[in-house]
CSV table of C-alpha atoms in Angstrom, one decimal:
chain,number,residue,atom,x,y,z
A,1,UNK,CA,-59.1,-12.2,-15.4
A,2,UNK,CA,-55.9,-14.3,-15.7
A,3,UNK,CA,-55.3,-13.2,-19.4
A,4,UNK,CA,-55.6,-9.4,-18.1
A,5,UNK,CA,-53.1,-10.2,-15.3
A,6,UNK,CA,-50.8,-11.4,-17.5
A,7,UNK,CA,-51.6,-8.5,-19.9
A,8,UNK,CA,-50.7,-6.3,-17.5
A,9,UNK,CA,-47.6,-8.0,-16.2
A,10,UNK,CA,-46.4,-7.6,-19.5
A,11,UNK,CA,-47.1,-4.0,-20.2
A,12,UNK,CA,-45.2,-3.6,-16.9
A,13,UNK,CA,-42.5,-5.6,-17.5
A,14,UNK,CA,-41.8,-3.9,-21.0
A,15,UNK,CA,-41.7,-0.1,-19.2
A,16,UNK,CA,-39.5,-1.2,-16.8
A,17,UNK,CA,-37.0,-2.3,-19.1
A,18,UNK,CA,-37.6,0.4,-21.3
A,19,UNK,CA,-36.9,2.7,-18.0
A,20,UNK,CA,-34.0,0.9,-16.7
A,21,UNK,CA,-32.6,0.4,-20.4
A,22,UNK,CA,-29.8,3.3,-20.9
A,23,UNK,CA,-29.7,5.0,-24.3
A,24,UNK,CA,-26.1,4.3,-26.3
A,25,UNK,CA,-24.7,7.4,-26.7
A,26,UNK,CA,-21.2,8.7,-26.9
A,27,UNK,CA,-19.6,8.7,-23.6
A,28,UNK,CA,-18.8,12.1,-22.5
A,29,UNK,CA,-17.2,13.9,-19.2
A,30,UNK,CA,-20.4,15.0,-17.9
A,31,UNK,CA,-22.0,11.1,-18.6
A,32,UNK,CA,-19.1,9.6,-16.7
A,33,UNK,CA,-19.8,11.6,-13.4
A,34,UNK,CA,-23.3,10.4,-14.2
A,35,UNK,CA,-22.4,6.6,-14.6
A,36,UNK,CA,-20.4,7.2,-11.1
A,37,UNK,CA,-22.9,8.8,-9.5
A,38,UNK,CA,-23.3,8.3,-6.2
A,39,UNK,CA,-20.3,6.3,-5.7
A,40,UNK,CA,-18.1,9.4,-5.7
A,41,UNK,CA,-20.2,11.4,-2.7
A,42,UNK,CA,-19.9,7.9,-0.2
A,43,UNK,CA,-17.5,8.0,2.7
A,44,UNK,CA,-15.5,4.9,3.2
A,45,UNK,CA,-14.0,3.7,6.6
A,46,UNK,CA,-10.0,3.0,6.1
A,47,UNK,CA,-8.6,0.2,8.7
A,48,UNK,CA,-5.2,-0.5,9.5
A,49,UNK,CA,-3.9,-3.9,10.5
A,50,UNK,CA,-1.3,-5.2,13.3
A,51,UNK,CA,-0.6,-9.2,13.9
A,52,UNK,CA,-1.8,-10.4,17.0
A,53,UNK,CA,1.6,-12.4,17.5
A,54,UNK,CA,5.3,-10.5,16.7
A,55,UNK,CA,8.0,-13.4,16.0
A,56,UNK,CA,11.9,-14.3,15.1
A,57,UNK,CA,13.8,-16.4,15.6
A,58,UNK,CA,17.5,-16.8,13.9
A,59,UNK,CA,16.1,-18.7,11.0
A,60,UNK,CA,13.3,-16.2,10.5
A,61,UNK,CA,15.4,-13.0,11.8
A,62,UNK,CA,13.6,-9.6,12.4
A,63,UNK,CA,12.4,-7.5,9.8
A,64,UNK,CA,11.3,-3.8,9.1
A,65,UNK,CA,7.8,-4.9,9.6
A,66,UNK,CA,8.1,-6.9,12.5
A,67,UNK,CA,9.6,-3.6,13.8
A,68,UNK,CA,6.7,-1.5,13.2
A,69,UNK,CA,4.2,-4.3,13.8
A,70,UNK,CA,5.7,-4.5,17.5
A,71,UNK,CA,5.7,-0.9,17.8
A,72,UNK,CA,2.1,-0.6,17.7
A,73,UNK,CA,1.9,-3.3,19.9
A,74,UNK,CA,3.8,-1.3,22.5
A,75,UNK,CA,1.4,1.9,21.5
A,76,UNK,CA,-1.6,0.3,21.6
A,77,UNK,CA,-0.3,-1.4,25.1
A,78,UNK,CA,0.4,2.0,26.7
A,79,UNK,CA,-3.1,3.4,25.2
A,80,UNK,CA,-4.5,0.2,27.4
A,81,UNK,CA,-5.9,-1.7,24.2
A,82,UNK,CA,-3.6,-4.8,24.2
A,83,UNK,CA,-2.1,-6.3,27.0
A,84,UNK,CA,1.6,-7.7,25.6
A,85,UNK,CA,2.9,-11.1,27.0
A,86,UNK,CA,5.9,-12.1,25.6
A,87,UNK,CA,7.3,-15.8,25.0
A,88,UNK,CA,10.6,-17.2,24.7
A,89,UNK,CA,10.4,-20.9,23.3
A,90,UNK,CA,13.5,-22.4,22.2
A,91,UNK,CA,15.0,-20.2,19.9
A,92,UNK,CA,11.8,-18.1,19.1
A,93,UNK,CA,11.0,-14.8,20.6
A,94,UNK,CA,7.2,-14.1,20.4
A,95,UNK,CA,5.1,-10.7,21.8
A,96,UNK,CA,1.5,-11.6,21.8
A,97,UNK,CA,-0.9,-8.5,22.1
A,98,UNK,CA,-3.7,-9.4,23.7
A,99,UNK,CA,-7.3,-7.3,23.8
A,100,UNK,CA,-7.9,-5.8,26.9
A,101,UNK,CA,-11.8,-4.7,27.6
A,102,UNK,CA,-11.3,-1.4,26.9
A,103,UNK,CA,-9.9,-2.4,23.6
A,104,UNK,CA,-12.7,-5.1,23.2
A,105,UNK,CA,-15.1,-2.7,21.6
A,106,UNK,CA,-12.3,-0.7,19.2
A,107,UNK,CA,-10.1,-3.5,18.0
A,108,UNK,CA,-11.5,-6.0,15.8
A,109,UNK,CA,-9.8,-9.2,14.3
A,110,UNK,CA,-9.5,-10.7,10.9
A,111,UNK,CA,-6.9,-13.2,9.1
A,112,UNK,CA,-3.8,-12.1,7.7
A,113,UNK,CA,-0.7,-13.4,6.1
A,114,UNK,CA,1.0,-13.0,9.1
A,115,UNK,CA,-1.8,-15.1,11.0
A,116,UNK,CA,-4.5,-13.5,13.4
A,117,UNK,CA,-4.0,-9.8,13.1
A,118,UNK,CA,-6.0,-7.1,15.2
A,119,UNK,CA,-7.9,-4.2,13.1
A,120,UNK,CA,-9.4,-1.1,13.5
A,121,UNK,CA,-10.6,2.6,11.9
A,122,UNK,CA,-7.9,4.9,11.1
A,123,UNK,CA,-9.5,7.4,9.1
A,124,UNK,CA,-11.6,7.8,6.4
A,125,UNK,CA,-11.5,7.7,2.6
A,126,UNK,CA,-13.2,10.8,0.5
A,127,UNK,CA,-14.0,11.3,-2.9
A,128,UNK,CA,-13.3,14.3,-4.5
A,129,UNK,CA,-14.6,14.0,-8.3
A,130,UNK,CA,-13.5,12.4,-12.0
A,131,UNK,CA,-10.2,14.2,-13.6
A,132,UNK,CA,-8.3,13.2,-16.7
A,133,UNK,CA,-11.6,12.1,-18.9
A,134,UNK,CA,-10.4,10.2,-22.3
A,135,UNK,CA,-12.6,8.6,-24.8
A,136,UNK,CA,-11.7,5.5,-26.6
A,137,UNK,CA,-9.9,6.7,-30.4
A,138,UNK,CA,-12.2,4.4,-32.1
A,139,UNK,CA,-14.9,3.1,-30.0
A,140,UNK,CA,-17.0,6.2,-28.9
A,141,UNK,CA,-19.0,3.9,-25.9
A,142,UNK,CA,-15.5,3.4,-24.0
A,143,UNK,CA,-13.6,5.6,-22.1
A,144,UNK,CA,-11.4,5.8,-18.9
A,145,UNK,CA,-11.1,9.0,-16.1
A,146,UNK,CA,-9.4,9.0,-12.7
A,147,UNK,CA,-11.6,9.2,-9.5
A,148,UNK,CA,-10.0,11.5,-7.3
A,149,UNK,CA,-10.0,10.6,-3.3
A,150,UNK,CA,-7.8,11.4,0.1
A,151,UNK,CA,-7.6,10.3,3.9
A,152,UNK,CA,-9.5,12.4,6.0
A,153,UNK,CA,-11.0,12.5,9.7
A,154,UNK,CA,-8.3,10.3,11.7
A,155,UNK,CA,-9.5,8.9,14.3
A,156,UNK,CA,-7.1,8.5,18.1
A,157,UNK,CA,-5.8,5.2,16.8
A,158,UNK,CA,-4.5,6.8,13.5
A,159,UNK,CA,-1.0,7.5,14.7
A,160,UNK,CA,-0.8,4.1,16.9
A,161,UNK,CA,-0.8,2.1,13.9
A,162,UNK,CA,2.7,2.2,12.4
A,163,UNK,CA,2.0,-0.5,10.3
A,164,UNK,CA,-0.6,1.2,8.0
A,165,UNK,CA,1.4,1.5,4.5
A,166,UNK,CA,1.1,5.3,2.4
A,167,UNK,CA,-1.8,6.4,4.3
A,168,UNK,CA,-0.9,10.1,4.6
A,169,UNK,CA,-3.5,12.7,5.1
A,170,UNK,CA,-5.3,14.9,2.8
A,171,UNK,CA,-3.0,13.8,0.3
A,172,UNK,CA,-4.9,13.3,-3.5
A,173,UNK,CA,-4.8,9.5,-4.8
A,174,UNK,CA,-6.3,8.6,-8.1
A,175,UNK,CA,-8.1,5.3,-8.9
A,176,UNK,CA,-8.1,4.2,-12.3
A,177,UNK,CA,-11.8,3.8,-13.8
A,178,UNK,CA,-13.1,2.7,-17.5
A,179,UNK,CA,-16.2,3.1,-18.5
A,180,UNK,CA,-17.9,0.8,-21.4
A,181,UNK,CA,-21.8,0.3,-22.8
A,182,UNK,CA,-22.9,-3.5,-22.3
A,183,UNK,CA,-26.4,-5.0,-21.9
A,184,UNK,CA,-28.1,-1.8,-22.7
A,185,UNK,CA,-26.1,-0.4,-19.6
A,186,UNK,CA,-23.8,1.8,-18.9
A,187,UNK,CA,-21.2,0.1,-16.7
A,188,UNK,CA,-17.7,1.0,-15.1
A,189,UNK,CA,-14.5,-0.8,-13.7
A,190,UNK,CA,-11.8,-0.2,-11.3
A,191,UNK,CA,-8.6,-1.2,-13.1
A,192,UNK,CA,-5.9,0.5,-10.4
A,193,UNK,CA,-7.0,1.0,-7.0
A,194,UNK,CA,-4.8,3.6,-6.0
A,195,UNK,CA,-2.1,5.2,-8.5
A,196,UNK,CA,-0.7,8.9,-8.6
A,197,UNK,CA,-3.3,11.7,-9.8
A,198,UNK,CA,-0.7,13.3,-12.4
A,199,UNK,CA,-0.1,10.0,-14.0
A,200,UNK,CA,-2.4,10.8,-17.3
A,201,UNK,CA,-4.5,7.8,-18.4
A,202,UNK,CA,-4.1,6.1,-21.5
A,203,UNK,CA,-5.5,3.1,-24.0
């Protein structure tokens, strides 16, 4: 009984790999929307970012983002998110935004280079298909394309966040993807996140 266990273990083993084994081929168009698959159809949630605490001081004087950082303070304070308190100590002026309860269930938090910052969905990120297919010269397995995508659906917070960076709407983004065979799989990689859709792709 044991022997035919392991018999069949085997047998079952070998068809799965032979199933999830993808045939080398050369990589085409129409196989590199395949390889993407389902990736391209998902719907991603895009969050902007505000610090929690605004500073300057002369030594660390005001800049454009410190501007726009305390400006969504101020929006978020007159939505009734944040409460504001603001500090003078010494020679440093601070603005502290701080969650009220109806901003308790919008407004997350998270670490930034600028310390504690608050965070929250602004809109949502949508795929729109593969553009710009090239195959590797000489290797016929390798190839790159551009994966087409845009902001969509803003949510009420959307235009409170002044700090959110080239994040305009329905606007088309490209993110650079290469395709390669390894393992007996078909695999791909982001190598630019977000680049210009008529910038053509090249090795």
């Amino acid at each position: 009984m044991q022997k035919l266990r392991a018999a069949s273990f085997c047998i079952l083993h070998f068809a799965f790999c032979i199933l999830a084994c993808a045939r080398k081929e050369p990589l085409t168009a129409a196989k590199a929307r395949a390889i993407i698959g389902q990736y391209q159809f998902v719907v991603e949630p895009v969050y902007a970012e505000v610090p929690q605490r605004v500073w300057w001081s002369p030594r660390a004087p005001k800049d454009s983002y410190d501007e726009l950082a305390l400006r969504t303070l101020r929006n978020l304070e007159r939505a009734g998110y944040v409460r504001i308190e603001e500090k003078q100590s010494g020679d440093i002026t601070s603005f502290i935004g701080r969650v009220t309860p109806k901003g308790f269930p919008i407004l997350g938090t998270a670490p930034s280079l600028r310390g504690p910052c608050l965070r929250a969905t602004i809109c949502k990120k949508r795929y729109d298909g593969l553009r710009n297919f090239i195959r590797h010269p000489t290797d016929p397995t390798t190839g790159s394309a551009e994966l087409i995508w845009h902001y969509s659906d803003p949510t009420p917070l959307y235009a409170l966040f002044e700090t959110k960076v080239n994040k305009p709407l329905n606007r088309p983004f490209a993110s650079t993807i290469s395709f390669y065979y390894k393992d007996y799989q078909w695999r791909f990689d982001v190598t630019v996140r977000k680049t210009d859709p008529d910038r053509v792709p090249s090795y």
